[in-house]
Amino acid sequence: MMEMDGALLSRIQFAWTVSFHILFPTITIGLASYLAIMEGLWLKTRNPVYRAQLLFWIKPFAVTFGMGVVSGIVLSYEFGTNFSEFSQATSTVLGPLLTYEVLTAFFLEAGFLGIMLFGWNRVSERMHFAATVIVAIGTIISAFWILAANSWMQTPAGAVLDKQGVFQVVSWMEVIFNPSFPYRLVHMLLASFLTVSFLIAGVSAWHIRKDRQNPVAQKGLSVALWAALVLAPLQAWVGDLHGLNVLEHQPIKVAAMEGIWETEQGAGLRLFAVPDQEQETNHFEVKIPYLASLILTHDAQGTLQGLKSVPADERPPVAVVFYSFRIMVGIGMLMLLAAVVGAWLRWRGNLYSANWFHKGLQWMIPAGLVATLAGWYVVEVGRQPWLVHGFLRTNDMVSAHPEQRVLFTLILFVIVYSLLFAVYLYFMRKLLKRLPSIDATVDEKESIKSQSAEYLTTSSTTTGIPS
Amino acid sequence: MDWAIVWFLLLGFGVFMYVVLDGFDLGLGILYPWYQPDERLLMMNSIKHIWDGNETWLVLGGVLLFAAFPPAYSLVLSHLYLPVMIMLWALIFRGVAFEYRFKATTSKHWWDFAFFAGSSIATFCQGLMLGVLLQGLTLEEGQLTISSWSWLTPFSVFTGFALMVGYALLGSLWLVWKTSGAIQQHSRKLAIMLLVIIAVLLCVVSGWSTLLDARIMDRWFSFPNMLWLAPLPLLTGYALWRTWCGLKQPSEREWLPFAWVIAVFGLSFIGLVVSVFPFLIPWQLTIWEAIAPAKSLNFILPGVLVLVPVILAYTLFGYKVFSGKLDTLDGGY
């Protein structure tokens, strides 16, 4: 058992803040593209149903984007505040990548978001569409750089560690296009698109249950399920390729994902097990013989390296990786099933009347977020004890803060983020609950005016600020 | 070419852009209590589409420091752990207030408070950090053992409040430019008051800083430095006076006082740099000691040189799209 020291607290704090943050970009990457497609279709076909989709989803998008911005700034400073050794050692590699992320993505998104959200009456339709497309592209560029940086920490390439313990870059192409980067980038982008597909499908199903004939909700459900039908199998395939890539570069991570302790020939796929780090074994194993070897080496007799092939202090916490992987894959399977069932219902002409299916989709609204988080736990916890795989150990990279100080900020982060998340869910529920209307219009001048009038009459007595 | 100086200038540019752009945003939050509830809605409306872009300069400042001067990044942020964290929390509340204030029905006053408190606390922390940096970090045996409260000194608290006044001044002048009628009149009165206070505060901070360390005193008051540097305080005085004139005799160019105060900020910023140059962290780390290897910097230099002008161009475009007075309440999304 690790002791509760400053280093561990810094790691927990980073895990907490980064887990919180990733929820929002996962939604906005997919949703920005969805909005751009809807706006494009509206301009092309002038079918008001697309416009209604755009106007309905732009509000939850804006709120989610705002949460992503404020929680993201924290991360760019946390390398320095809590991982000073890490930032010294890797700034030569990660500094430029993050600088490019800010220059090519953050400014682009922020610069055009204002026009996208508030510029309806100030720019032409084409300019507005351009702004939406630029914001969508910005979210993808941002993913490109941050996943290049993360992948480099998984499969470092193109740089050598010098005598002072600082990485010196030899080739930027190799740094950026390091071995795991293409797989991870595509896997994450698909995860984001799938998350949004099920968000839209679930919310549309909810609307349909309240208003059977709502054309906007029907369109939302239809588009989202078509997308899921393409994306879910694609993701399974990309995920498999990604797994093979991990096996090549981080075999111990795969051993943890599969719960394989001894190096085995013809390893079985553990459907369930309770990994025991101390005794170096699993309890209550339920496995399908040969399947893990078959999937990972494409040979039923293939050899898989076990966790015990490396010293105990070079193994990740197995249980976290093992269970997270199962949660991710399980949800992925469920999504595939839902997409296929949706296609079958569509073929039978029941898509908009199958109440049980709509109820099920409603439950799947957060599915993508849970799967994405679980996937990231596989990636990040599976890399432990390394921070930069094979080079730097996480525990050596932490700032020398006394534990009380980090404990204090950690507690505050937990309070602040929990509070914010509750508020976020409250407002999202409020925004998503409204039934979309085919005659929705952009101009909300009136509503804002009345809001201000109402505010004038109520706030003077209730505001916390002296006026 | 001395690349450390080039990167120092680029970093300085990024930080200065942040100070001016988010400065007036934060200033509006600080000034919240001095406006009527309906005016507050207008104030928030006037920046709802730009605060995000303005705050991005803070991220740029952070990553440029990380990329170009890595030892300074880890030293400053580890040392100023608590003020940085408090600033980040404050900025979070300030940021989400934009999102939720417009959508709230019963909790509006909470978001108003979040906007005011978030802006004020974030600004105070920034000013405090500025003060600590000017004073120099207290390092034990030159190591990165992080002493806990050494950032809390009378000087740093003073600079914290001074920056609040400075941002409030920027905010009030933004309103003088962007509004009309009663709220503009009110903003002008506030601006005049704040201008007088900031003039006094600038004198106090300048004088106090020369007493902090003999090297600062020496930099400014030894011969012939005194001659070369004399234009700085003189120009600052001139810019302050022009701001005063612009407020007392309003012309059609209502953006003028805002522009002159940006000049005051710019000159003060240069003065600050002059005091401690070539130290990035006073008396600990010079820019040449902290500069990152060429292989890393050469990779981002073309990007910075090409992209920053592009960013400035589309940022300007964004401001043009939303140009004009804000007397009508504009539509939301």
PDB file of C-alpha atoms in Angstrom, chain B residues 29-152:
ATOM      1  CA  GLY B  29     -16.385  42.109 -12.586  1.00  0.00           C
ATOM      2  CA  ILE B  30     -14.559  44.134  -9.953  1.00  0.00           C
ATOM      3  CA  LEU B  31     -16.776  47.138 -10.667  1.00  0.00           C
ATOM      4  CA  TYR B  32     -19.997  45.124 -10.458  1.00  0.00           C
ATOM      5  CA  PRO B  33     -21.115  46.447  -7.064  1.00  0.00           C
ATOM      6  CA  TRP B  34     -20.919  50.012  -8.326  1.00  0.00           C
ATOM      7  CA  TYR B  35     -23.530  49.506 -11.009  1.00  0.00           C
ATOM      8  CA  GLN B  36     -27.298  49.009 -11.058  1.00  0.00           C
ATOM      9  CA  PRO B  37     -28.618  45.489 -11.687  1.00  0.00           C
ATOM     10  CA  ASP B  38     -29.785  46.223 -15.251  1.00  0.00           C
ATOM     11  CA  GLU B  39     -26.447  47.844 -16.032  1.00  0.00           C
ATOM     12  CA  ARG B  40     -24.680  44.731 -14.762  1.00  0.00           C
ATOM     13  CA  LEU B  41     -26.483  42.631 -17.336  1.00  0.00           C
ATOM     14  CA  LEU B  42     -25.285  45.023 -20.018  1.00  0.00           C
ATOM     15  CA  MET B  43     -21.713  44.847 -18.687  1.00  0.00           C
ATOM     16  CA  MET B  44     -21.684  41.090 -18.840  1.00  0.00           C
ATOM     17  CA  ASN B  45     -23.294  41.221 -22.274  1.00  0.00           C
ATOM     18  CA  SER B  46     -20.551  43.512 -23.524  1.00  0.00           C
ATOM     19  CA  ILE B  47     -17.868  40.842 -23.096  1.00  0.00           C
ATOM     20  CA  LYS B  48     -19.765  37.535 -23.248  1.00  0.00           C
ATOM     21  CA  HIS B  49     -18.403  36.856 -26.743  1.00  0.00           C
ATOM     22  CA  ILE B  50     -14.774  37.836 -26.100  1.00  0.00           C
ATOM     23  CA  TRP B  51     -13.834  36.815 -22.551  1.00  0.00           C
ATOM     24  CA  ASP B  52     -12.948  33.319 -23.699  1.00  0.00           C
ATOM     25  CA  GLY B  53     -10.528  34.556 -26.349  1.00  0.00           C
ATOM     26  CA  ASN B  54      -9.066  37.057 -23.909  1.00  0.00           C
ATOM     27  CA  GLU B  55      -8.439  34.368 -21.328  1.00  0.00           C
ATOM     28  CA  THR B  56      -6.663  32.266 -23.960  1.00  0.00           C
ATOM     29  CA  TRP B  57      -3.734  34.696 -23.728  1.00  0.00           C
ATOM     30  CA  LEU B  58      -3.254  33.470 -20.166  1.00  0.00           C
ATOM     31  CA  VAL B  59      -2.921  29.921 -21.470  1.00  0.00           C
ATOM     32  CA  LEU B  60      -0.490  31.147 -24.116  1.00  0.00           C
ATOM     33  CA  GLY B  61       1.566  32.920 -21.446  1.00  0.00           C
ATOM     34  CA  GLY B  62       1.662  29.698 -19.438  1.00  0.00           C
ATOM     35  CA  VAL B  63       2.717  27.443 -22.300  1.00  0.00           C
ATOM     36  CA  LEU B  64       5.248  29.952 -23.673  1.00  0.00           C
ATOM     37  CA  LEU B  65       6.887  30.120 -20.264  1.00  0.00           C
ATOM     38  CA  PHE B  66       6.795  26.304 -20.171  1.00  0.00           C
ATOM     39  CA  ALA B  67       8.281  25.963 -23.653  1.00  0.00           C
ATOM     40  CA  ALA B  68      10.812  28.791 -23.677  1.00  0.00           C
ATOM     41  CA  PHE B  69      11.916  29.102 -20.045  1.00  0.00           C
ATOM     42  CA  PRO B  70      11.165  25.739 -18.419  1.00  0.00           C
ATOM     43  CA  PRO B  71      13.095  26.235 -15.164  1.00  0.00           C
ATOM     44  CA  ALA B  72      11.244  29.492 -14.568  1.00  0.00           C
ATOM     45  CA  TYR B  73       7.897  27.812 -15.233  1.00  0.00           C
ATOM     46  CA  SER B  74       8.397  25.051 -12.693  1.00  0.00           C
ATOM     47  CA  LEU B  75      10.072  27.336 -10.153  1.00  0.00           C
ATOM     48  CA  VAL B  76       7.438  30.069 -10.250  1.00  0.00           C
ATOM     49  CA  LEU B  77       4.422  27.799 -10.294  1.00  0.00           C
ATOM     50  CA  SER B  78       5.671  25.480  -7.568  1.00  0.00           C
ATOM     51  CA  HIS B  79       6.639  28.408  -5.419  1.00  0.00           C
ATOM     52  CA  LEU B  80       3.425  30.336  -5.935  1.00  0.00           C
ATOM     53  CA  TYR B  81       1.319  27.199  -5.536  1.00  0.00           C
ATOM     54  CA  LEU B  82      -1.492  28.614  -3.434  1.00  0.00           C
ATOM     55  CA  PRO B  83      -1.947  31.960  -5.192  1.00  0.00           C
ATOM     56  CA  VAL B  84      -1.953  30.167  -8.557  1.00  0.00           C
ATOM     57  CA  MET B  85      -4.555  27.674  -7.385  1.00  0.00           C
ATOM     58  CA  ILE B  86      -6.742  30.365  -5.844  1.00  0.00           C
ATOM     59  CA  MET B  87      -6.492  32.386  -9.053  1.00  0.00           C
ATOM     60  CA  LEU B  88      -7.532  29.340 -11.101  1.00  0.00           C
ATOM     61  CA  TRP B  89     -10.556  28.640  -8.899  1.00  0.00           C
ATOM     62  CA  ALA B  90     -11.557  32.286  -9.084  1.00  0.00           C
ATOM     63  CA  LEU B  91     -11.240  32.261 -12.874  1.00  0.00           C
ATOM     64  CA  ILE B  92     -13.399  29.130 -13.005  1.00  0.00           C
ATOM     65  CA  PHE B  93     -16.221  30.843 -11.138  1.00  0.00           C
ATOM     66  CA  ARG B  94     -15.837  33.996 -13.187  1.00  0.00           C
ATOM     67  CA  GLY B  95     -15.956  31.958 -16.425  1.00  0.00           C
ATOM     68  CA  VAL B  96     -18.952  29.778 -15.664  1.00  0.00           C
ATOM     69  CA  ALA B  97     -20.865  32.828 -14.437  1.00  0.00           C
ATOM     70  CA  PHE B  98     -21.148  33.864 -18.105  1.00  0.00           C
ATOM     71  CA  GLU B  99     -22.723  30.549 -19.015  1.00  0.00           C
ATOM     72  CA  TYR B 100     -25.143  30.231 -16.164  1.00  0.00           C
ATOM     73  CA  ARG B 101     -26.051  33.838 -15.455  1.00  0.00           C
ATOM     74  CA  PHE B 102     -27.991  34.110 -18.701  1.00  0.00           C
ATOM     75  CA  LYS B 103     -29.768  30.814 -18.238  1.00  0.00           C
ATOM     76  CA  ALA B 104     -30.562  31.090 -14.557  1.00  0.00           C
ATOM     77  CA  THR B 105     -33.962  32.076 -13.262  1.00  0.00           C
ATOM     78  CA  THR B 106     -33.780  31.827  -9.502  1.00  0.00           C
ATOM     79  CA  SER B 107     -30.024  31.774  -8.960  1.00  0.00           C
ATOM     80  CA  LYS B 108     -29.042  34.957 -10.836  1.00  0.00           C
ATOM     81  CA  HIS B 109     -27.732  36.729  -7.777  1.00  0.00           C
ATOM     82  CA  TRP B 110     -25.397  33.803  -7.073  1.00  0.00           C
ATOM     83  CA  TRP B 111     -23.869  34.090 -10.524  1.00  0.00           C
ATOM     84  CA  ASP B 112     -23.589  37.847 -10.130  1.00  0.00           C
ATOM     85  CA  PHE B 113     -21.691  37.231  -6.950  1.00  0.00           C
ATOM     86  CA  ALA B 114     -19.527  34.548  -8.602  1.00  0.00           C
ATOM     87  CA  PHE B 115     -18.673  37.012 -11.364  1.00  0.00           C
ATOM     88  CA  PHE B 116     -17.769  39.782  -8.931  1.00  0.00           C
ATOM     89  CA  ALA B 117     -15.855  37.618  -6.448  1.00  0.00           C
ATOM     90  CA  GLY B 118     -14.169  35.526  -9.144  1.00  0.00           C
ATOM     91  CA  SER B 119     -12.937  38.597 -11.020  1.00  0.00           C
ATOM     92  CA  SER B 120     -11.761  40.352  -7.866  1.00  0.00           C
ATOM     93  CA  ILE B 121      -9.925  37.389  -6.365  1.00  0.00           C
ATOM     94  CA  ALA B 122      -8.296  36.374  -9.653  1.00  0.00           C
ATOM     95  CA  THR B 123      -7.032  39.929 -10.136  1.00  0.00           C
ATOM     96  CA  PHE B 124      -5.772  40.195  -6.591  1.00  0.00           C
ATOM     97  CA  CYS B 125      -3.821  36.946  -7.011  1.00  0.00           C
ATOM     98  CA  GLN B 126      -2.298  38.149 -10.275  1.00  0.00           C
ATOM     99  CA  GLY B 127      -1.214  41.412  -8.684  1.00  0.00           C
ATOM    100  CA  LEU B 128       0.149  39.558  -5.705  1.00  0.00           C
ATOM    101  CA  MET B 129       2.210  37.260  -7.925  1.00  0.00           C
ATOM    102  CA  LEU B 130       3.546  40.267  -9.747  1.00  0.00           C
ATOM    103  CA  GLY B 131       4.658  41.719  -6.439  1.00  0.00           C
ATOM    104  CA  VAL B 132       6.320  38.478  -5.381  1.00  0.00           C
ATOM    105  CA  LEU B 133       8.175  38.251  -8.673  1.00  0.00           C
ATOM    106  CA  LEU B 134       9.451  41.795  -8.320  1.00  0.00           C
ATOM    107  CA  GLN B 135      10.543  41.044  -4.802  1.00  0.00           C
ATOM    108  CA  GLY B 136      12.228  37.778  -5.713  1.00  0.00           C
ATOM    109  CA  LEU B 137      11.397  34.299  -4.516  1.00  0.00           C
ATOM    110  CA  THR B 138      12.735  33.152  -1.187  1.00  0.00           C
ATOM    111  CA  LEU B 139      14.473  29.906  -1.950  1.00  0.00           C
ATOM    112  CA  GLU B 140      15.992  27.811   0.774  1.00  0.00           C
ATOM    113  CA  GLU B 141      19.564  26.923  -0.129  1.00  0.00           C
ATOM    114  CA  GLY B 142      18.782  27.602  -3.780  1.00  0.00           C
ATOM    115  CA  GLN B 143      16.794  24.382  -3.819  1.00  0.00           C
ATOM    116  CA  LEU B 144      13.242  23.819  -4.800  1.00  0.00           C
ATOM    117  CA  THR B 145      12.071  23.349  -1.281  1.00  0.00           C
ATOM    118  CA  ILE B 146       8.983  25.356  -1.284  1.00  0.00           C
ATOM    119  CA  SER B 147       8.507  27.628   1.668  1.00  0.00           C
ATOM    120  CA  SER B 148       4.859  28.171   2.241  1.00  0.00           C
ATOM    121  CA  TRP B 149       3.893  31.726   3.059  1.00  0.00           C
ATOM    122  CA  SER B 150       6.842  33.758   1.802  1.00  0.00           C
ATOM    123  CA  TRP B 151       4.680  35.098  -1.027  1.00  0.00           C
ATOM    124  CA  LEU B 152       2.482  36.900   1.441  1.00  0.00           C
TER     125      LEU B 152
END
